[in-house]
């Protein structure tokens, strides 16, 4: 199981920067992790070779770093968190992933977009690319910082990657409660008849509904309860509706791993990442985990 020793927080001079900084400093303090910030002067990758020398002369990276340090210090009044600020030039997603690899980051924290309004939940292309290609856990910030998470929801399919995502969440946010949820399709009359089940008494068949897997999963992660959601239509939409009704402040999603091409996010994880209004932790296990 991956531990949390090094955090990389990406800031891009957007409305969500303060929230990213606050969450990064809070998490670093809670876990005693080393904290790095990265700000990238975003230049399209195809233009870098032509303009990098010119830009290096024209852009005052020290002045930009000084401005960012001043902003961080204003939020870190007690000076309780030490940090390192990195200024880079290039494609934002590539620079974040390169820095994460260089410092062996255990978690990447970044805002969901660079739009002007925090109420705009559009998922930016930089976040999407890092989620798909970084091969590391990422925490996507969509809302204002309110201290420790108070209502973490972890949708699970009882898989190994789902279990690892919950265990990592317990390490990263040790003071926050986690609620497990599992959505399953309601059995139609034909299916019930095919499996010789009584259509009015599904509860008698826990193995068929995955309840025995739920008991094993709960024991493995040390959480006593799991909410079982019966879906009569789309499981993705049922999960999203449940998350919105519960007013969660963080949802936890697991992926099936990564290779040299990228991460494997399930259709459900991708759907919730794009559509939920809450912060999202995507846990991506290394190949050797």
mmCIF file of C-alpha atoms in Angstrom:
data_model
loop_
_atom_site.group_PDB
_atom_site.id
_atom_site.type_symbol
_atom_site.label_atom_id
_atom_site.label_comp_id
_atom_site.label_asym_id
_atom_site.label_seq_id
_atom_site.Cartn_x
_atom_site.Cartn_y
_atom_site.Cartn_z
ATOM 1 C CA UNK A 1 0.000 0.000 0.000
ATOM 2 C CA UNK A 2 1.324 3.390 -1.041
ATOM 3 C CA UNK A 3 2.005 5.786 1.853
ATOM 4 C CA UNK A 4 1.677 9.560 1.807
ATOM 5 C CA UNK A 5 5.130 11.114 2.106
ATOM 6 C CA UNK A 6 5.203 13.725 -0.678
ATOM 7 C CA UNK A 7 2.373 15.942 -1.967
ATOM 8 C CA UNK A 8 2.487 17.974 -5.176
ATOM 9 C CA UNK A 9 -0.077 20.789 -5.494
ATOM 10 C CA UNK A 10 -0.588 22.474 -8.870
ATOM 11 C CA UNK A 11 -1.635 26.132 -8.929
ATOM 12 C CA UNK A 12 -2.463 28.162 -12.026
ATOM 13 C CA UNK A 13 -3.521 31.635 -10.836
ATOM 14 C CA UNK A 14 -7.210 30.673 -10.927
ATOM 15 C CA UNK A 15 -10.147 31.149 -8.562
ATOM 16 C CA UNK A 16 -9.489 27.688 -7.079
ATOM 17 C CA UNK A 17 -5.843 28.331 -6.189
ATOM 18 C CA UNK A 18 -6.598 29.364 -2.603
ATOM 19 C CA UNK A 19 -8.656 26.213 -2.073
ATOM 20 C CA UNK A 20 -5.902 24.016 -3.531
ATOM 21 C CA UNK A 21 -3.290 25.692 -1.313
ATOM 22 C CA UNK A 22 -5.419 25.380 1.831
ATOM 23 C CA UNK A 23 -6.229 21.722 1.200
ATOM 24 C CA UNK A 24 -2.613 20.912 0.342
ATOM 25 C CA UNK A 25 -1.236 22.581 3.480
ATOM 26 C CA UNK A 26 -3.912 21.031 5.688
ATOM 27 C CA UNK A 27 -3.276 17.539 4.309
ATOM 28 C CA UNK A 28 0.504 17.932 4.521
ATOM 29 C CA UNK A 29 0.218 18.981 8.160
ATOM 30 C CA UNK A 30 -2.189 16.137 9.011
ATOM 31 C CA UNK A 31 0.025 13.486 7.417
ATOM 32 C CA UNK A 32 3.421 15.088 8.064
ATOM 33 C CA UNK A 33 4.088 14.933 4.323
ATOM 34 C CA UNK A 34 6.579 17.014 2.365
ATOM 35 C CA UNK A 35 4.769 19.647 0.284
ATOM 36 C CA UNK A 36 5.710 20.931 -3.165
ATOM 37 C CA UNK A 37 3.827 23.528 -5.201
ATOM 38 C CA UNK A 38 4.142 23.842 -8.966
ATOM 39 C CA UNK A 39 3.045 26.697 -11.195
ATOM 40 C CA UNK A 40 3.461 26.275 -14.935
ATOM 41 C CA UNK A 41 3.616 29.128 -17.398
ATOM 42 C CA UNK A 42 1.493 27.251 -19.891
ATOM 43 C CA UNK A 43 2.845 27.259 -23.440
ATOM 44 C CA UNK A 44 1.556 24.823 -26.096
ATOM 45 C CA UNK A 45 4.033 21.973 -26.366
ATOM 46 C CA UNK A 46 4.498 22.439 -30.121
ATOM 47 C CA UNK A 47 5.780 25.993 -29.580
ATOM 48 C CA UNK A 48 8.284 25.308 -26.822
ATOM 49 C CA UNK A 49 11.301 24.470 -28.987
ATOM 50 C CA UNK A 50 10.854 27.648 -31.015
ATOM 51 C CA UNK A 51 10.123 30.094 -28.204
ATOM 52 C CA UNK A 52 11.681 28.697 -25.020
ATOM 53 C CA UNK A 53 14.892 30.711 -25.316
ATOM 54 C CA UNK A 54 12.972 33.917 -25.994
ATOM 55 C CA UNK A 55 10.488 33.269 -23.183
ATOM 56 C CA UNK A 56 13.299 32.496 -20.773
ATOM 57 C CA UNK A 57 14.566 36.025 -21.249
ATOM 58 C CA UNK A 58 11.204 37.760 -21.162
ATOM 59 C CA UNK A 59 9.425 35.957 -18.297
ATOM 60 C CA UNK A 60 10.582 36.847 -14.798
ATOM 61 C CA UNK A 61 10.184 33.499 -13.033
ATOM 62 C CA UNK A 62 11.600 34.907 -9.791
ATOM 63 C CA UNK A 63 8.919 37.606 -9.698
ATOM 64 C CA UNK A 64 6.190 35.030 -10.317
ATOM 65 C CA UNK A 65 7.606 32.781 -7.596
ATOM 66 C CA UNK A 66 7.745 35.697 -5.160
ATOM 67 C CA UNK A 67 4.090 36.478 -5.845
ATOM 68 C CA UNK A 68 3.074 32.860 -5.257
ATOM 69 C CA UNK A 69 5.132 32.591 -2.060
ATOM 70 C CA UNK A 70 3.457 35.755 -0.758
ATOM 71 C CA UNK A 71 0.039 34.255 -1.496
ATOM 72 C CA UNK A 72 0.895 30.962 0.219
ATOM 73 C CA UNK A 73 2.313 32.719 3.285
ATOM 74 C CA UNK A 74 -0.879 34.736 3.638
ATOM 75 C CA UNK A 75 -2.738 31.426 4.021
ATOM 76 C CA UNK A 76 -0.013 29.875 6.184
ATOM 77 C CA UNK A 77 0.043 32.518 8.901
ATOM 78 C CA UNK A 78 1.337 30.232 11.642
ATOM 79 C CA UNK A 79 4.167 29.048 9.344
ATOM 80 C CA UNK A 80 3.282 25.524 10.461
ATOM 81 C CA UNK A 81 3.819 23.978 7.025
ATOM 82 C CA UNK A 82 7.099 24.057 5.123
ATOM 83 C CA UNK A 83 6.949 23.921 1.343
ATOM 84 C CA UNK A 84 8.883 24.256 -1.909
ATOM 85 C CA UNK A 85 7.660 26.294 -4.900
ATOM 86 C CA UNK A 86 8.578 25.251 -8.447
ATOM 87 C CA UNK A 87 8.046 27.481 -11.507
ATOM 88 C CA UNK A 88 8.113 25.756 -14.897
ATOM 89 C CA UNK A 89 7.421 26.665 -18.514
ATOM 90 C CA UNK A 90 5.567 24.405 -20.935
ATOM 91 C CA UNK A 91 2.421 22.346 -21.188
ATOM 92 C CA UNK A 92 0.764 22.365 -17.746
ATOM 93 C CA UNK A 93 -0.240 18.699 -17.639
ATOM 94 C CA UNK A 94 3.151 17.495 -18.887
ATOM 95 C CA UNK A 95 5.018 19.672 -16.385
ATOM 96 C CA UNK A 96 2.892 18.491 -13.453
ATOM 97 C CA UNK A 97 3.388 14.842 -14.383
ATOM 98 C CA UNK A 98 7.126 15.347 -14.924
ATOM 99 C CA UNK A 99 7.502 17.042 -11.529
ATOM 100 C CA UNK A 100 5.434 14.335 -9.830
ATOM 101 C CA UNK A 101 7.744 11.709 -11.290
ATOM 102 C CA UNK A 102 10.861 13.677 -10.344
ATOM 103 C CA UNK A 103 9.948 14.133 -6.669
ATOM 104 C CA UNK A 104 8.135 10.755 -6.377
ATOM 105 C CA UNK A 105 4.868 12.416 -5.360
ATOM 106 C CA UNK A 106 2.366 10.184 -3.591
ATOM 107 C CA UNK A 107 -0.541 12.561 -4.237
ATOM 108 C CA UNK A 108 -1.242 15.325 -6.760
ATOM 109 C CA UNK A 109 -3.698 18.051 -5.731
ATOM 110 C CA UNK A 110 -5.139 20.413 -8.332
ATOM 111 C CA UNK A 111 -8.202 22.499 -9.112
ATOM 112 C CA UNK A 112 -10.852 21.104 -11.415
ATOM 113 C CA UNK A 113 -10.556 23.980 -13.898
ATOM 114 C CA UNK A 114 -9.293 27.514 -14.448
ATOM 115 C CA UNK A 115 -12.675 29.147 -14.942
ATOM 116 C CA UNK A 116 -13.556 32.424 -13.290
ATOM 117 C CA UNK A 117 -16.364 31.084 -11.091
ATOM 118 C CA UNK A 118 -15.945 28.407 -8.449
ATOM 119 C CA UNK A 119 -19.553 27.342 -9.143
ATOM 120 C CA UNK A 120 -18.523 26.221 -12.636
ATOM 121 C CA UNK A 121 -17.818 22.499 -12.248
ATOM 122 C CA UNK A 122 -16.430 21.989 -15.747
ATOM 123 C CA UNK A 123 -13.547 19.526 -15.707
ATOM 124 C CA UNK A 124 -10.514 21.058 -17.399
ATOM 125 C CA UNK A 125 -8.459 19.215 -20.010
ATOM 126 C CA UNK A 126 -5.346 19.417 -17.802
ATOM 127 C CA UNK A 127 -7.103 17.559 -14.981
ATOM 128 C CA UNK A 128 -8.496 14.984 -17.388
ATOM 129 C CA UNK A 129 -5.072 14.266 -18.865
ATOM 130 C CA UNK A 130 -3.332 14.009 -15.485
ATOM 131 C CA UNK A 131 -6.062 11.680 -14.225
ATOM 132 C CA UNK A 132 -5.603 9.434 -17.239
ATOM 133 C CA UNK A 133 -1.810 9.488 -17.582
ATOM 134 C CA UNK A 134 -0.076 10.366 -14.303
ATOM 135 C CA UNK A 135 -0.248 6.908 -12.730
ATOM 136 C CA UNK A 136 -0.603 8.555 -9.305
ATOM 137 C CA UNK A 137 -3.469 9.386 -6.942
ATOM 138 C CA UNK A 138 -4.951 12.804 -7.639
ATOM 139 C CA UNK A 139 -7.234 14.962 -5.523
ATOM 140 C CA UNK A 140 -9.413 17.215 -7.685
ATOM 141 C CA UNK A 141 -10.633 20.306 -5.839
ATOM 142 C CA UNK A 142 -14.051 21.604 -6.877
ATOM 143 C CA UNK A 143 -15.238 23.402 -3.733
ATOM 144 C CA UNK A 144 -14.055 25.843 -1.089
ATOM 145 C CA UNK A 145 -11.908 24.528 1.764
ATOM 146 C CA UNK A 146 -13.870 23.818 4.951
ATOM 147 C CA UNK A 147 -11.288 22.003 7.056
ATOM 148 C CA UNK A 148 -11.247 18.236 7.455
ATOM 149 C CA UNK A 149 -13.624 16.364 5.183
ATOM 150 C CA UNK A 150 -16.772 15.490 7.111
ATOM 151 C CA UNK A 151 -18.694 13.293 4.694
ATOM 152 C CA UNK A 152 -16.537 11.071 2.487
ATOM 153 C CA UNK A 153 -18.370 8.659 0.201
ATOM 154 C CA UNK A 154 -16.572 5.736 -1.411
ATOM 155 C CA UNK A 155 -18.497 3.957 -4.185
ATOM 156 C CA UNK A 156 -17.192 0.408 -4.411
ATOM 157 C CA UNK A 157 -17.482 -2.617 -6.661
ATOM 158 C CA UNK A 158 -15.619 -4.722 -4.037
ATOM 159 C CA UNK A 159 -12.555 -4.962 -6.301
ATOM 160 C CA UNK A 160 -8.937 -4.884 -5.168
ATOM 161 C CA UNK A 161 -8.446 -1.390 -6.629
ATOM 162 C CA UNK A 162 -11.521 -0.164 -4.770
ATOM 163 C CA UNK A 163 -10.172 -1.571 -1.507
ATOM 164 C CA UNK A 164 -6.816 0.138 -2.054
ATOM 165 C CA UNK A 165 -8.555 3.451 -2.725
ATOM 166 C CA UNK A 166 -10.370 3.260 0.625
ATOM 167 C CA UNK A 167 -7.221 2.267 2.528
ATOM 168 C CA UNK A 168 -5.303 5.164 0.957
ATOM 169 C CA UNK A 169 -8.108 7.566 1.894
ATOM 170 C CA UNK A 170 -7.847 6.414 5.498
ATOM 171 C CA UNK A 171 -4.149 7.342 5.410
ATOM 172 C CA UNK A 172 -4.600 10.700 3.670
ATOM 173 C CA UNK A 173 -7.644 11.845 5.653
ATOM 174 C CA UNK A 174 -7.296 9.919 8.879
ATOM 175 C CA UNK A 175 -9.683 12.100 10.904
ATOM 176 C CA UNK A 176 -12.541 11.907 8.382
ATOM 177 C CA UNK A 177 -15.365 9.327 8.396
ATOM 178 C CA UNK A 178 -15.903 7.232 5.264
ATOM 179 C CA UNK A 179 -19.221 5.800 4.080
ATOM 180 C CA UNK A 180 -19.084 2.875 1.654
ATOM 181 C CA UNK A 181 -21.739 2.645 -1.049
ATOM 182 C CA UNK A 182 -22.477 -0.066 -3.585
ATOM 183 C CA UNK A 183 -25.022 0.270 -6.379
ATOM 184 C CA UNK A 184 -26.515 -2.744 -8.113
ATOM 185 C CA UNK A 185 -29.133 -3.270 -10.786
ATOM 186 C CA UNK A 186 -32.578 -4.332 -9.657
ATOM 187 C CA UNK A 187 -33.462 -7.788 -10.951
ATOM 188 C CA UNK A 188 -36.281 -7.855 -13.460
ATOM 189 C CA UNK A 189 -38.955 -10.549 -13.433
ATOM 190 C CA UNK A 190 -37.338 -12.494 -16.268
ATOM 191 C CA UNK A 191 -33.970 -12.652 -14.492
ATOM 192 C CA UNK A 192 -35.589 -13.647 -11.215
ATOM 193 C CA UNK A 193 -37.488 -16.436 -12.949
ATOM 194 C CA UNK A 194 -34.408 -17.580 -14.889
ATOM 195 C CA UNK A 195 -32.434 -18.000 -11.667
ATOM 196 C CA UNK A 196 -35.508 -19.483 -9.933
ATOM 197 C CA UNK A 197 -35.597 -16.614 -7.454
ATOM 198 C CA UNK A 198 -38.728 -15.253 -5.855
ATOM 199 C CA UNK A 199 -39.297 -11.802 -7.331
ATOM 200 C CA UNK A 200 -40.747 -10.459 -4.105
ATOM 201 C CA UNK A 201 -37.914 -11.556 -1.855
ATOM 202 C CA UNK A 202 -34.511 -10.572 -3.239
ATOM 203 C CA UNK A 203 -33.116 -10.199 0.279
ATOM 204 C CA UNK A 204 -32.961 -13.993 0.626
ATOM 205 C CA UNK A 205 -30.196 -14.118 -1.982
ATOM 206 C CA UNK A 206 -27.242 -12.125 -0.619
ATOM 207 C CA UNK A 207 -24.643 -13.894 -2.792
ATOM 208 C CA UNK A 208 -26.515 -12.970 -5.949
ATOM 209 C CA UNK A 209 -26.687 -9.317 -4.906
ATOM 210 C CA UNK A 210 -23.083 -9.148 -3.787
ATOM 211 C CA UNK A 211 -23.825 -8.889 -0.077
ATOM 212 C CA UNK A 212 -21.359 -11.615 0.855
ATOM 213 C CA UNK A 213 -18.664 -9.663 -1.013
ATOM 214 C CA UNK A 214 -19.723 -6.601 0.959
ATOM 215 C CA UNK A 215 -19.095 -8.372 4.269
ATOM 216 C CA UNK A 216 -15.584 -9.365 3.192
ATOM 217 C CA UNK A 217 -14.872 -5.869 1.882
ATOM 218 C CA UNK A 218 -16.036 -4.195 5.100
ATOM 219 C CA UNK A 219 -13.790 -6.458 7.131
ATOM 220 C CA UNK A 220 -10.774 -5.763 4.899
ATOM 221 C CA UNK A 221 -11.085 -1.967 5.198
ATOM 222 C CA UNK A 222 -12.311 -1.868 8.793
ATOM 223 C CA UNK A 223 -15.622 -0.123 8.093
ATOM 224 C CA UNK A 224 -18.742 -1.621 9.626
ATOM 225 C CA UNK A 225 -21.476 -0.388 7.307
ATOM 226 C CA UNK A 226 -22.091 -0.168 3.584
ATOM 227 C CA UNK A 227 -25.100 1.428 1.911
ATOM 228 C CA UNK A 228 -26.566 -0.828 -0.787
ATOM 229 C CA UNK A 229 -28.300 1.171 -3.532
ATOM 230 C CA UNK A 230 -30.785 -0.619 -5.754
ATOM 231 C CA UNK A 231 -30.753 0.995 -9.191
ATOM 232 C CA UNK A 232 -33.772 0.737 -11.461
ATOM 233 C CA UNK A 233 -32.070 2.508 -14.364
ATOM 234 C CA UNK A 234 -28.459 3.684 -14.725
ATOM 235 C CA UNK A 235 -26.062 2.783 -11.907
ATOM 236 C CA UNK A 236 -24.003 5.890 -12.696
ATOM 237 C CA UNK A 237 -27.017 8.170 -12.353
ATOM 238 C CA UNK A 238 -28.164 6.381 -9.190
ATOM 239 C CA UNK A 239 -24.748 6.916 -7.598
ATOM 240 C CA UNK A 240 -24.651 10.575 -8.629
ATOM 241 C CA UNK A 241 -28.125 11.182 -7.203
ATOM 242 C CA UNK A 242 -27.155 9.475 -3.942
ATOM 243 C CA UNK A 243 -23.951 11.539 -3.664
ATOM 244 C CA UNK A 244 -25.845 14.775 -4.258
ATOM 245 C CA UNK A 245 -28.560 13.889 -1.737
ATOM 246 C CA UNK A 246 -25.970 13.004 0.908
ATOM 247 C CA UNK A 247 -24.178 16.344 0.373
ATOM 248 C CA UNK A 248 -20.796 14.646 0.342
ATOM 249 C CA UNK A 249 -17.668 16.810 0.448
ATOM 250 C CA UNK A 250 -15.383 14.128 -1.054
ATOM 251 C CA UNK A 251 -15.929 11.034 -3.136
ATOM 252 C CA UNK A 252 -13.296 8.349 -3.574
ATOM 253 C CA UNK A 253 -12.834 6.528 -6.859
ATOM 254 C CA UNK A 254 -10.486 3.666 -7.657
ATOM 255 C CA UNK A 255 -8.931 2.752 -10.984
ATOM 256 C CA UNK A 256 -7.740 -0.620 -12.197
ATOM 257 C CA UNK A 257 -4.130 0.503 -12.431
ATOM 258 C CA UNK A 258 -1.772 2.039 -14.969
ATOM 259 C CA UNK A 259 0.728 1.093 -17.638
ATOM 260 C CA UNK A 260 3.000 2.971 -20.018
ATOM 261 C CA UNK A 261 -0.050 4.323 -21.836
ATOM 262 C CA UNK A 262 -2.047 5.599 -18.892
ATOM 263 C CA UNK A 263 -4.553 4.839 -16.170
ATOM 264 C CA UNK A 264 -7.654 2.724 -16.528
ATOM 265 C CA UNK A 265 -10.611 4.687 -15.192
ATOM 266 C CA UNK A 266 -13.876 2.788 -15.293
ATOM 267 C CA UNK A 267 -16.878 4.325 -17.009
ATOM 268 C CA UNK A 268 -18.431 4.930 -13.582
ATOM 269 C CA UNK A 269 -15.300 6.666 -12.245
ATOM 270 C CA UNK A 270 -15.052 8.842 -15.359
ATOM 271 C CA UNK A 271 -18.745 9.727 -15.169
ATOM 272 C CA UNK A 272 -18.601 10.732 -11.497
ATOM 273 C CA UNK A 273 -15.352 12.666 -11.983
ATOM 274 C CA UNK A 274 -16.992 14.739 -14.709
ATOM 275 C CA UNK A 275 -20.425 15.219 -13.168
ATOM 276 C CA UNK A 276 -20.173 15.353 -9.393
ATOM 277 C CA UNK A 277 -20.127 18.735 -7.651
ATOM 278 C CA UNK A 278 -17.825 17.596 -4.858
ATOM 279 C CA UNK A 279 -14.070 17.112 -4.489
ATOM 280 C CA UNK A 280 -12.855 13.837 -5.980
ATOM 281 C CA UNK A 281 -9.975 11.568 -4.966
ATOM 282 C CA UNK A 282 -8.896 9.178 -7.706
ATOM 283 C CA UNK A 283 -6.660 6.419 -6.423
ATOM 284 C CA UNK A 284 -4.408 4.901 -9.064
ATOM 285 C CA UNK A 285 -2.298 1.968 -7.824
ATOM 286 C CA UNK A 286 1.186 1.321 -9.116
ATOM 287 C CA UNK A 287 1.703 -1.834 -11.161
ATOM 288 C CA UNK A 288 3.547 -3.528 -8.304
ATOM 289 C CA UNK A 289 0.810 -2.853 -5.741
#
